[in-house]
mmCIF file of N, CA, C and O in Angstrom:
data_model
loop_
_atom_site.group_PDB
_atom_site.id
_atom_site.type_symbol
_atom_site.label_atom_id
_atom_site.label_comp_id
_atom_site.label_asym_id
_atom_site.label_seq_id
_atom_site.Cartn_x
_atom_site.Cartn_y
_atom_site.Cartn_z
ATOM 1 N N UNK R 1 16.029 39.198 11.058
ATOM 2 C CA UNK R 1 14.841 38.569 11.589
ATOM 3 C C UNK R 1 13.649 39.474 11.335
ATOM 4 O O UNK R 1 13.951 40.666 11.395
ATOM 5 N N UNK R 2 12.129 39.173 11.015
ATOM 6 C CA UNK R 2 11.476 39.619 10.328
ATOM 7 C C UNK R 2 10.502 39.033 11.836
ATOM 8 O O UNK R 2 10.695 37.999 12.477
ATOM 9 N N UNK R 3 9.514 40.045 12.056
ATOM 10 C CA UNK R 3 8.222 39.413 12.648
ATOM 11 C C UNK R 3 7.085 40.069 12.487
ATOM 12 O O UNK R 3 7.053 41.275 12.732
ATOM 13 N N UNK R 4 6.045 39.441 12.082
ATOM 14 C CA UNK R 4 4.701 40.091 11.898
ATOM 15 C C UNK R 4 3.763 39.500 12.692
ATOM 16 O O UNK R 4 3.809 38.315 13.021
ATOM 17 N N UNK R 5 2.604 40.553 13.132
ATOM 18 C CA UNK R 5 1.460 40.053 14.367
ATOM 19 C C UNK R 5 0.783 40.621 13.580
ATOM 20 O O UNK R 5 0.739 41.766 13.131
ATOM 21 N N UNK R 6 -0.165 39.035 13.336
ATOM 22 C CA UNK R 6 -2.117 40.128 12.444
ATOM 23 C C UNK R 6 -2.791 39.396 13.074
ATOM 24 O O UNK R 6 -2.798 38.280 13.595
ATOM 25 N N UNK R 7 -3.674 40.721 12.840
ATOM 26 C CA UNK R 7 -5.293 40.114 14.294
ATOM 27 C C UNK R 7 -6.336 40.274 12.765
ATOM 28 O O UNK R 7 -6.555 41.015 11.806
ATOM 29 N N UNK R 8 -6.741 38.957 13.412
ATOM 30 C CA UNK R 8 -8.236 38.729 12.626
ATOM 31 C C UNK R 8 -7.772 38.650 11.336
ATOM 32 O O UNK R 8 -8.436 39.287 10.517
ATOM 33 N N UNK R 9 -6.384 37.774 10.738
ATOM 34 C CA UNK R 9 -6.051 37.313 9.647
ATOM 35 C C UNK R 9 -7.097 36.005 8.826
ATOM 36 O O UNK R 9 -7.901 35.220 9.327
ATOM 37 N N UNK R 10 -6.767 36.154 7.735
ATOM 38 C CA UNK R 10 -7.502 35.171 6.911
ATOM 39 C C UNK R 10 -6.741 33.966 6.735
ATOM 40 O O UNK R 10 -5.537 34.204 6.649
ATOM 41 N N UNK R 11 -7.146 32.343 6.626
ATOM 42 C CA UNK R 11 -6.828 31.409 6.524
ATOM 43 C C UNK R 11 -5.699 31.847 5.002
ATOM 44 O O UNK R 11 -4.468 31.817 5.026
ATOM 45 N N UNK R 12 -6.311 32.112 4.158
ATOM 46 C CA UNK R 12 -5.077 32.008 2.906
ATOM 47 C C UNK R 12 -3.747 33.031 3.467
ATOM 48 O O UNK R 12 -2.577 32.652 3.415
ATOM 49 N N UNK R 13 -4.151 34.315 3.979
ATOM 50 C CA UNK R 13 -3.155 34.677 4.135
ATOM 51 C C UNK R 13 -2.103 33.935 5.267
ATOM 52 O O UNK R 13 -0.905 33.675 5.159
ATOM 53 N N UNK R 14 -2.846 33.757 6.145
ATOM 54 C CA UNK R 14 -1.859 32.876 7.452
ATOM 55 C C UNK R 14 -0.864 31.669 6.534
ATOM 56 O O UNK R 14 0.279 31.388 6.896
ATOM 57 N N UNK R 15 -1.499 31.071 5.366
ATOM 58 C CA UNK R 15 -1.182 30.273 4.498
ATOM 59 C C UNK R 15 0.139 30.323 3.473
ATOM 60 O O UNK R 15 0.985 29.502 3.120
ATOM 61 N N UNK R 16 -0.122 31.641 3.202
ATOM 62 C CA UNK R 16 0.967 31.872 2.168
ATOM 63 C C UNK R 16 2.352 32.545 3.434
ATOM 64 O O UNK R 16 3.528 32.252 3.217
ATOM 65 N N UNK R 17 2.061 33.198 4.355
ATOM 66 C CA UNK R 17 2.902 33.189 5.257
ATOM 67 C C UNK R 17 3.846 32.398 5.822
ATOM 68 O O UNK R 17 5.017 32.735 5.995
ATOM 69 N N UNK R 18 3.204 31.003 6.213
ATOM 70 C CA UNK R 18 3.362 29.871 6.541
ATOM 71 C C UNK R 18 4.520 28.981 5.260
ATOM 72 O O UNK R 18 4.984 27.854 5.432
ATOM 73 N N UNK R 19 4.735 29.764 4.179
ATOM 74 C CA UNK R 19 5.405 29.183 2.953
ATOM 75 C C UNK R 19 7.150 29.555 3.685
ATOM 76 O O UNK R 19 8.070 28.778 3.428
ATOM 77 N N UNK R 20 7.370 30.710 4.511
ATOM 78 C CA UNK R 20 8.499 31.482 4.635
ATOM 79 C C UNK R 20 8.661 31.439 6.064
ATOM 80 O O UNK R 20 9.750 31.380 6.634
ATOM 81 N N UNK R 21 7.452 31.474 6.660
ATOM 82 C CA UNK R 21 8.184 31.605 8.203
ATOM 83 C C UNK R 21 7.071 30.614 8.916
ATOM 84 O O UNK R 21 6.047 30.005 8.606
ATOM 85 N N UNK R 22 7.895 30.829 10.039
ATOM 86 C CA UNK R 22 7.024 30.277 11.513
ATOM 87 C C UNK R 22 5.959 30.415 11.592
ATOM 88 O O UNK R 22 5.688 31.258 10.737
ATOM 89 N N UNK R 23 4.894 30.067 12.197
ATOM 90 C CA UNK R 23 3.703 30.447 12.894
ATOM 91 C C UNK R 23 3.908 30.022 14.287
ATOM 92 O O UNK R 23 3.761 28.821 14.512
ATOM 93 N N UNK R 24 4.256 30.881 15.360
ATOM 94 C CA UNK R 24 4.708 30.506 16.897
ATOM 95 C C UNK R 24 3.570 30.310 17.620
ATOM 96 O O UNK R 24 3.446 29.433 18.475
ATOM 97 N N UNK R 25 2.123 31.679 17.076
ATOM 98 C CA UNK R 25 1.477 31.403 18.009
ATOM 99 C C UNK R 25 0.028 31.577 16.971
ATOM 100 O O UNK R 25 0.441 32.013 15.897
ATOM 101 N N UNK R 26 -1.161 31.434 16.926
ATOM 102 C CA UNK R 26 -2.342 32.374 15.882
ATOM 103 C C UNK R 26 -1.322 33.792 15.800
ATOM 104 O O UNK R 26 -0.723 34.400 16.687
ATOM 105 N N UNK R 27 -1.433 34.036 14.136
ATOM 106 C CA UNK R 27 -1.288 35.235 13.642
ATOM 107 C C UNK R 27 -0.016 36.052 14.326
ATOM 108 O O UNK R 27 0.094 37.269 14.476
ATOM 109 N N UNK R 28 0.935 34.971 14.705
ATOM 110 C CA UNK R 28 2.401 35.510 14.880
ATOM 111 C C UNK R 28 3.083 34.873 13.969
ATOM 112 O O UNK R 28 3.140 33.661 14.177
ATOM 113 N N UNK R 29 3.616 35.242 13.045
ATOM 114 C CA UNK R 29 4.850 34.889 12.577
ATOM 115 C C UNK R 29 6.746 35.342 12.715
ATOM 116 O O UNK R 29 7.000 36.530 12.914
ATOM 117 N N UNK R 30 7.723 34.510 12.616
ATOM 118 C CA UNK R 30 8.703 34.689 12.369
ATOM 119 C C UNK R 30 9.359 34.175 11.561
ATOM 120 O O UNK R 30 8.840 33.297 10.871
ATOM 121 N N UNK R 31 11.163 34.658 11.300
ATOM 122 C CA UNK R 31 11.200 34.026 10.310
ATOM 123 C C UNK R 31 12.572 35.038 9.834
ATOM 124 O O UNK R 31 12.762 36.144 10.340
ATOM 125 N N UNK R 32 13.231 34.591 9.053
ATOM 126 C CA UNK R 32 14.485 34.753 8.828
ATOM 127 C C UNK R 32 14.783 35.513 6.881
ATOM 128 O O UNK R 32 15.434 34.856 6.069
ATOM 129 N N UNK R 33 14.007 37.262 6.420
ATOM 130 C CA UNK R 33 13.744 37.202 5.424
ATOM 131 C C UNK R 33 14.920 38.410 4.639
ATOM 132 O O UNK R 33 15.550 39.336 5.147
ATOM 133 N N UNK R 34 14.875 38.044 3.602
ATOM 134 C CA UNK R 34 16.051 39.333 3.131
ATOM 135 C C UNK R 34 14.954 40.491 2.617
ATOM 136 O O UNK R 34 13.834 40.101 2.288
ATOM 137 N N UNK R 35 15.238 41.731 2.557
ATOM 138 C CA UNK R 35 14.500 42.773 2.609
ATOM 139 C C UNK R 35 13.220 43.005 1.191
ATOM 140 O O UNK R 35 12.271 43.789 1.155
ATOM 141 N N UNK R 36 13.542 42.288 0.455
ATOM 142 C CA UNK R 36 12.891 41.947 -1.116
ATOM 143 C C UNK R 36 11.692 41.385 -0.825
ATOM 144 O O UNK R 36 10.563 41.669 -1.224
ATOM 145 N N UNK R 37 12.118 40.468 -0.007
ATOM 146 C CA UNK R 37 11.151 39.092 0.266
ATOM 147 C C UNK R 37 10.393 39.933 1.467
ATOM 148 O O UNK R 37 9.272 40.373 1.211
ATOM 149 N N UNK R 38 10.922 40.152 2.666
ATOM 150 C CA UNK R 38 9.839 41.211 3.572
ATOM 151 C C UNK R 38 9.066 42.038 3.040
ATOM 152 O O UNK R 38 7.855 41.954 3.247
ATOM 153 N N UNK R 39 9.790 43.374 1.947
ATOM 154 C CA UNK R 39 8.743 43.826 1.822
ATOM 155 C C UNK R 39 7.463 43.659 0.784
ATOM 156 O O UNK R 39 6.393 44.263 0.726
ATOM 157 N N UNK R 40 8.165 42.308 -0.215
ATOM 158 C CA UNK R 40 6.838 41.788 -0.668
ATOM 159 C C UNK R 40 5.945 41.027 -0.500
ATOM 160 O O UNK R 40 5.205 40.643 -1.406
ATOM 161 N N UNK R 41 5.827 40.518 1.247
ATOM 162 C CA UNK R 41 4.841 40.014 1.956
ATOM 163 C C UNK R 41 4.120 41.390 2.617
ATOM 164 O O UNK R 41 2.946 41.696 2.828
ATOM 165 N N UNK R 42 4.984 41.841 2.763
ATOM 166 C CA UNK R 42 4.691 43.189 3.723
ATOM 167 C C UNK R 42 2.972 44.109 2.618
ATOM 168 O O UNK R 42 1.965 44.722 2.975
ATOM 169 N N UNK R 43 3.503 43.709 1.387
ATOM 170 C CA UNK R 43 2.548 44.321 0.323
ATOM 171 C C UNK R 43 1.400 43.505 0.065
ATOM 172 O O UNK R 43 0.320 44.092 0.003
ATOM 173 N N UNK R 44 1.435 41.826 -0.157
ATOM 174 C CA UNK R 44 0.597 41.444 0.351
ATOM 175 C C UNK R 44 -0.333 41.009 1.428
ATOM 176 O O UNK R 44 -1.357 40.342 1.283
ATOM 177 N N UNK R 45 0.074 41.392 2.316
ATOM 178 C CA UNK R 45 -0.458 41.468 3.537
ATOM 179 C C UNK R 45 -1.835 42.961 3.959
ATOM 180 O O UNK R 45 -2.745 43.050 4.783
ATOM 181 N N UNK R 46 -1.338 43.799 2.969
ATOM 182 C CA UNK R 46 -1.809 45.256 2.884
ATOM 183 C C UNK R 46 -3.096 44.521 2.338
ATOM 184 O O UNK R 46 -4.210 44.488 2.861
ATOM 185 N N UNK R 47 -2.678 43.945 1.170
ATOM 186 C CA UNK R 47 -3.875 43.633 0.103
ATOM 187 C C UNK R 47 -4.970 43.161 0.726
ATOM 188 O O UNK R 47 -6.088 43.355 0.248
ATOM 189 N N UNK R 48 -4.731 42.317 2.151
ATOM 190 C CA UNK R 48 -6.195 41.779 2.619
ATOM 191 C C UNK R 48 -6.447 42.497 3.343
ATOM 192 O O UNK R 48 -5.841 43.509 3.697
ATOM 193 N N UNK R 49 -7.898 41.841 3.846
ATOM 194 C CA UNK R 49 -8.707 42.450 4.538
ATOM 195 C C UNK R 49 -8.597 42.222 6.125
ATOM 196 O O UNK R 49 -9.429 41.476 6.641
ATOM 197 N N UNK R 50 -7.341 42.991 7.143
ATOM 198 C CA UNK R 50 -7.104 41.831 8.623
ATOM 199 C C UNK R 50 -7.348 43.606 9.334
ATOM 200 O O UNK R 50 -7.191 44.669 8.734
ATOM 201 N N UNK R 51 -7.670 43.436 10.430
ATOM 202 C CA UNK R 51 -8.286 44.415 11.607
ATOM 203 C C UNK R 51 -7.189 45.258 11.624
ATOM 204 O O UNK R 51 -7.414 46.467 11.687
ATOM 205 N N UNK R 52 -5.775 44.769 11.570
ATOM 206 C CA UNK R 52 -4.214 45.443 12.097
ATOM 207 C C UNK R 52 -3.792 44.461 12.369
ATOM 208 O O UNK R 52 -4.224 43.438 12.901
ATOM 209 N N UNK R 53 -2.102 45.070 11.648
ATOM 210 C CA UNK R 53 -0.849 44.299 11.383
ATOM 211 C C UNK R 53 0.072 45.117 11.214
ATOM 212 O O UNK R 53 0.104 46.160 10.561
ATOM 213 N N UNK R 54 1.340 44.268 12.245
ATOM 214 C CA UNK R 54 2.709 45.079 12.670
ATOM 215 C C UNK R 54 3.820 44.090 12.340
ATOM 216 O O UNK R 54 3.945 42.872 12.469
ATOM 217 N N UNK R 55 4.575 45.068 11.868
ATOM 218 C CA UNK R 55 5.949 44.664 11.319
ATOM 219 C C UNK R 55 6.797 44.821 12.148
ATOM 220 O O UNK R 55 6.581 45.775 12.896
ATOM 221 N N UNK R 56 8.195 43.953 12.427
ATOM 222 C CA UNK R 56 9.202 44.367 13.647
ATOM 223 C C UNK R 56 10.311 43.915 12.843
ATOM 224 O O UNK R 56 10.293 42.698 12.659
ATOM 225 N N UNK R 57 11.383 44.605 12.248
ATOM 226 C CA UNK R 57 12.018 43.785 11.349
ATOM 227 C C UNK R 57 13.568 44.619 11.926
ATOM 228 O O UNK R 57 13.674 45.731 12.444
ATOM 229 N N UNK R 58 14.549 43.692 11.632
ATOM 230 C CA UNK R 58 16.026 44.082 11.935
ATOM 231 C C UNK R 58 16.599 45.158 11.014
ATOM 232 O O UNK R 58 16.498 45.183 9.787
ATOM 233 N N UNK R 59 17.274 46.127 11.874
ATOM 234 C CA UNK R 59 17.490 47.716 10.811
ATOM 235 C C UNK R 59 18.642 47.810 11.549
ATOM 236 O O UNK R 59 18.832 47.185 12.593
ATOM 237 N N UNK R 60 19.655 48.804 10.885
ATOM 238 C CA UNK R 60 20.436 49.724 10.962
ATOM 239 C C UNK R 60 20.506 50.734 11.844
ATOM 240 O O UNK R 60 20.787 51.808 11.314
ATOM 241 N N UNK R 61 20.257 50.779 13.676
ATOM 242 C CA UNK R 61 19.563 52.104 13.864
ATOM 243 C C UNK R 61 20.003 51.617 15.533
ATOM 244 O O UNK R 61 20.323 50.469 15.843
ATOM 245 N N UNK R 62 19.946 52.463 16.212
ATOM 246 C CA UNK R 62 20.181 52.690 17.495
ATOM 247 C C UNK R 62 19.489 51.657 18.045
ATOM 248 O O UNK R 62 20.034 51.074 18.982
ATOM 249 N N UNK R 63 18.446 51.301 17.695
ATOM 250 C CA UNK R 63 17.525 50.261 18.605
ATOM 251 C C UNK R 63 17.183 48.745 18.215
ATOM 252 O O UNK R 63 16.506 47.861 18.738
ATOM 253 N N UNK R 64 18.280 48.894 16.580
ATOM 254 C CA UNK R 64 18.741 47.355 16.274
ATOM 255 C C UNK R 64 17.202 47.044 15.443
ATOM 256 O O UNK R 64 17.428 46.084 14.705
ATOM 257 N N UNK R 65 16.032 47.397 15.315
ATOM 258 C CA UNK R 65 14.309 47.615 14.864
ATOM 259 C C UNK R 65 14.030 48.029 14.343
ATOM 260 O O UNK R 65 14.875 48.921 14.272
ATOM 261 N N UNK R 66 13.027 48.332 13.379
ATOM 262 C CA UNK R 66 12.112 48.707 12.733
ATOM 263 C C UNK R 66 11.163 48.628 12.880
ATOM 264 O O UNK R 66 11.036 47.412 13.024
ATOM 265 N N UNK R 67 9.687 49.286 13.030
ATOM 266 C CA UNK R 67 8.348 48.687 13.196
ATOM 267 C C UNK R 67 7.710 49.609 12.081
ATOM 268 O O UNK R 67 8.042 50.746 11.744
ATOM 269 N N UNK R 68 6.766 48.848 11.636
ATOM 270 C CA UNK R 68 5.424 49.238 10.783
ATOM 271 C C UNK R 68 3.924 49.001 10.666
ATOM 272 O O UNK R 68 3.564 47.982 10.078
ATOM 273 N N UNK R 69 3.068 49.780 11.130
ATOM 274 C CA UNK R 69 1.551 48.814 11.540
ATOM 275 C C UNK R 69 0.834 49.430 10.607
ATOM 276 O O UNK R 69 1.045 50.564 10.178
ATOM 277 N N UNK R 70 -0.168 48.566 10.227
ATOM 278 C CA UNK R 70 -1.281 48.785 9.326
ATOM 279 C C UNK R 70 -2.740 48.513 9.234
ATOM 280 O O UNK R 70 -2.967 47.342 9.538
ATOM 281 N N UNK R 71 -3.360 48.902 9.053
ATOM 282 C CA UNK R 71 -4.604 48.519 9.683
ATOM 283 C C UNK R 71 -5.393 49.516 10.872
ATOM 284 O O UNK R 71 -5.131 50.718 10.906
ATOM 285 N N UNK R 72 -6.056 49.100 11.521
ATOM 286 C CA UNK R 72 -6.466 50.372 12.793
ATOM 287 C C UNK R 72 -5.879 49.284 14.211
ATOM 288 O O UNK R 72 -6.755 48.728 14.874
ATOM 289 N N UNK R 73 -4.462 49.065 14.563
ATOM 290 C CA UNK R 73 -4.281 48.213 15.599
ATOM 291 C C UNK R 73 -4.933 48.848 16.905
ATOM 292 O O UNK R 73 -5.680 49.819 17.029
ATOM 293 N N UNK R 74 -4.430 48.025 17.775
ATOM 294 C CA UNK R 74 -4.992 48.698 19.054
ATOM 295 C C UNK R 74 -3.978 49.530 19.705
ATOM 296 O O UNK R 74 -4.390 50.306 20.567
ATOM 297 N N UNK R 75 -2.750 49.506 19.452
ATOM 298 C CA UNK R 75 -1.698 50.221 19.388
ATOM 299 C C UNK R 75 -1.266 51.641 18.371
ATOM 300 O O UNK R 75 -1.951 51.822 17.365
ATOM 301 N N UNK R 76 -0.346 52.422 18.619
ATOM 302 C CA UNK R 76 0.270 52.959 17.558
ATOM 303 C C UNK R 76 1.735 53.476 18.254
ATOM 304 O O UNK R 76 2.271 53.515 19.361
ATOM 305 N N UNK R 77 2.025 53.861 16.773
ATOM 306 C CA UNK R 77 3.669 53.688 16.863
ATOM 307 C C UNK R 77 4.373 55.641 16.988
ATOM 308 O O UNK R 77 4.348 56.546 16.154
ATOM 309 N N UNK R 78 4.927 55.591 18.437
ATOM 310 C CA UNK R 78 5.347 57.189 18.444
ATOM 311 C C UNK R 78 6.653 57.296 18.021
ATOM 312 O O UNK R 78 7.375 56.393 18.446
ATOM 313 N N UNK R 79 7.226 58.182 17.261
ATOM 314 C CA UNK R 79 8.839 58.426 16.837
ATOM 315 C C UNK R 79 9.311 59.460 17.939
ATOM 316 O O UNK R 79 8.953 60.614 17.704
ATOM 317 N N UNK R 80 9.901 59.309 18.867
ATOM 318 C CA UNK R 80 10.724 60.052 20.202
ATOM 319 C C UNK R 80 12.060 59.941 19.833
ATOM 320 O O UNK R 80 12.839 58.992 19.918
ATOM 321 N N UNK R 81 12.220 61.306 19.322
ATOM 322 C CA UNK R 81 14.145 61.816 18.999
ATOM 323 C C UNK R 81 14.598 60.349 18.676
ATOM 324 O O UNK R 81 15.361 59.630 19.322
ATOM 325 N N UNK R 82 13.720 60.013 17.142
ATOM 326 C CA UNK R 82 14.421 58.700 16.486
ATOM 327 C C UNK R 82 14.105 57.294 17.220
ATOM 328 O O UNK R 82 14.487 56.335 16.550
ATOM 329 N N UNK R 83 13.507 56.969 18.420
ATOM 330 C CA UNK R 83 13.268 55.925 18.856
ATOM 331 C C UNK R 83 11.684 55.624 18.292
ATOM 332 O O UNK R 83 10.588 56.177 18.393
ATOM 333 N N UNK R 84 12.012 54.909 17.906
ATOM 334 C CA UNK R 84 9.962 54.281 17.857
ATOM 335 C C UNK R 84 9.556 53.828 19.584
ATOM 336 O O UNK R 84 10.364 53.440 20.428
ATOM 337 N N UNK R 85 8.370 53.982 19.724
ATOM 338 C CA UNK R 85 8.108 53.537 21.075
ATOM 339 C C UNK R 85 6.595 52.968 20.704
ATOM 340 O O UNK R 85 6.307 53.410 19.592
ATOM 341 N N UNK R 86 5.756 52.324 21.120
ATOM 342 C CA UNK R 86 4.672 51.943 20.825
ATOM 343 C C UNK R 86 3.419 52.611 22.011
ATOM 344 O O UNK R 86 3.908 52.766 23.130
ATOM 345 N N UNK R 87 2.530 52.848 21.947
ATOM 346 C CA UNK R 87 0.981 54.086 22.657
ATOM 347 C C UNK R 87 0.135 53.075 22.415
ATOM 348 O O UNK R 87 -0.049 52.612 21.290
ATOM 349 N N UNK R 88 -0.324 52.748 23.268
ATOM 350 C CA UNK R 88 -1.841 51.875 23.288
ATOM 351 C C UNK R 88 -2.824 53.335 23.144
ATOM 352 O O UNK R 88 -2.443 54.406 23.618
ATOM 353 N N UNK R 89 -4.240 53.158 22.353
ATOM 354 C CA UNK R 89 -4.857 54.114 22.175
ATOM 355 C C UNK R 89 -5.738 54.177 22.541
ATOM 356 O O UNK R 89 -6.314 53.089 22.569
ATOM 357 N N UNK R 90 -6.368 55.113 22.968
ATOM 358 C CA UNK R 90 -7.515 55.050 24.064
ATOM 359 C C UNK R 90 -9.050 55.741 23.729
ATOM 360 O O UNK R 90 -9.945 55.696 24.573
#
């Protein structure tokens, strides 16, 4: 399972998103992707121009997750002895 949250996304991109997964809520998607296909949305997604955007994708790992953000979110992502944890920033 693959999920991405972008703030202040663009109509084409929400668009080409919308080809592969869900749109649950504005600028949430989900969606069911094999790792090829994630990370070559994951690359176009870089390419535009959106405020911040986070990746939550299914891994191999103690906490069953993955996360990746890009952009300046309002969040960021701390690594604690291998756990990701997420820091609102102040």
């Amino acid at each position: 399972m693959v999920v991405y949250i972008l703030e202040n996304a663009p109509e084409k991109l929400r668009g080409i998103l919308t080809r592969w997964m869900i749109e649950v809520r504005p600028g949430i998607f989900v969606g069911s992707l094999n790792a090829m296909v994630r990370d070559k949305i994951w690359e176009q997604i870089s390419n535009y121009d959106t405020k911040g955007a986070l990746m939550v994708y299914s891994y191999n790992n103690e906490q069953g997750y993955q996360i990746k953000m890009l952009g300046d979110p309002t969040r960021q992502i701390i690594d604690l002895d291998g756990l990701q944890l997420i820091k609102r920033k102040q």
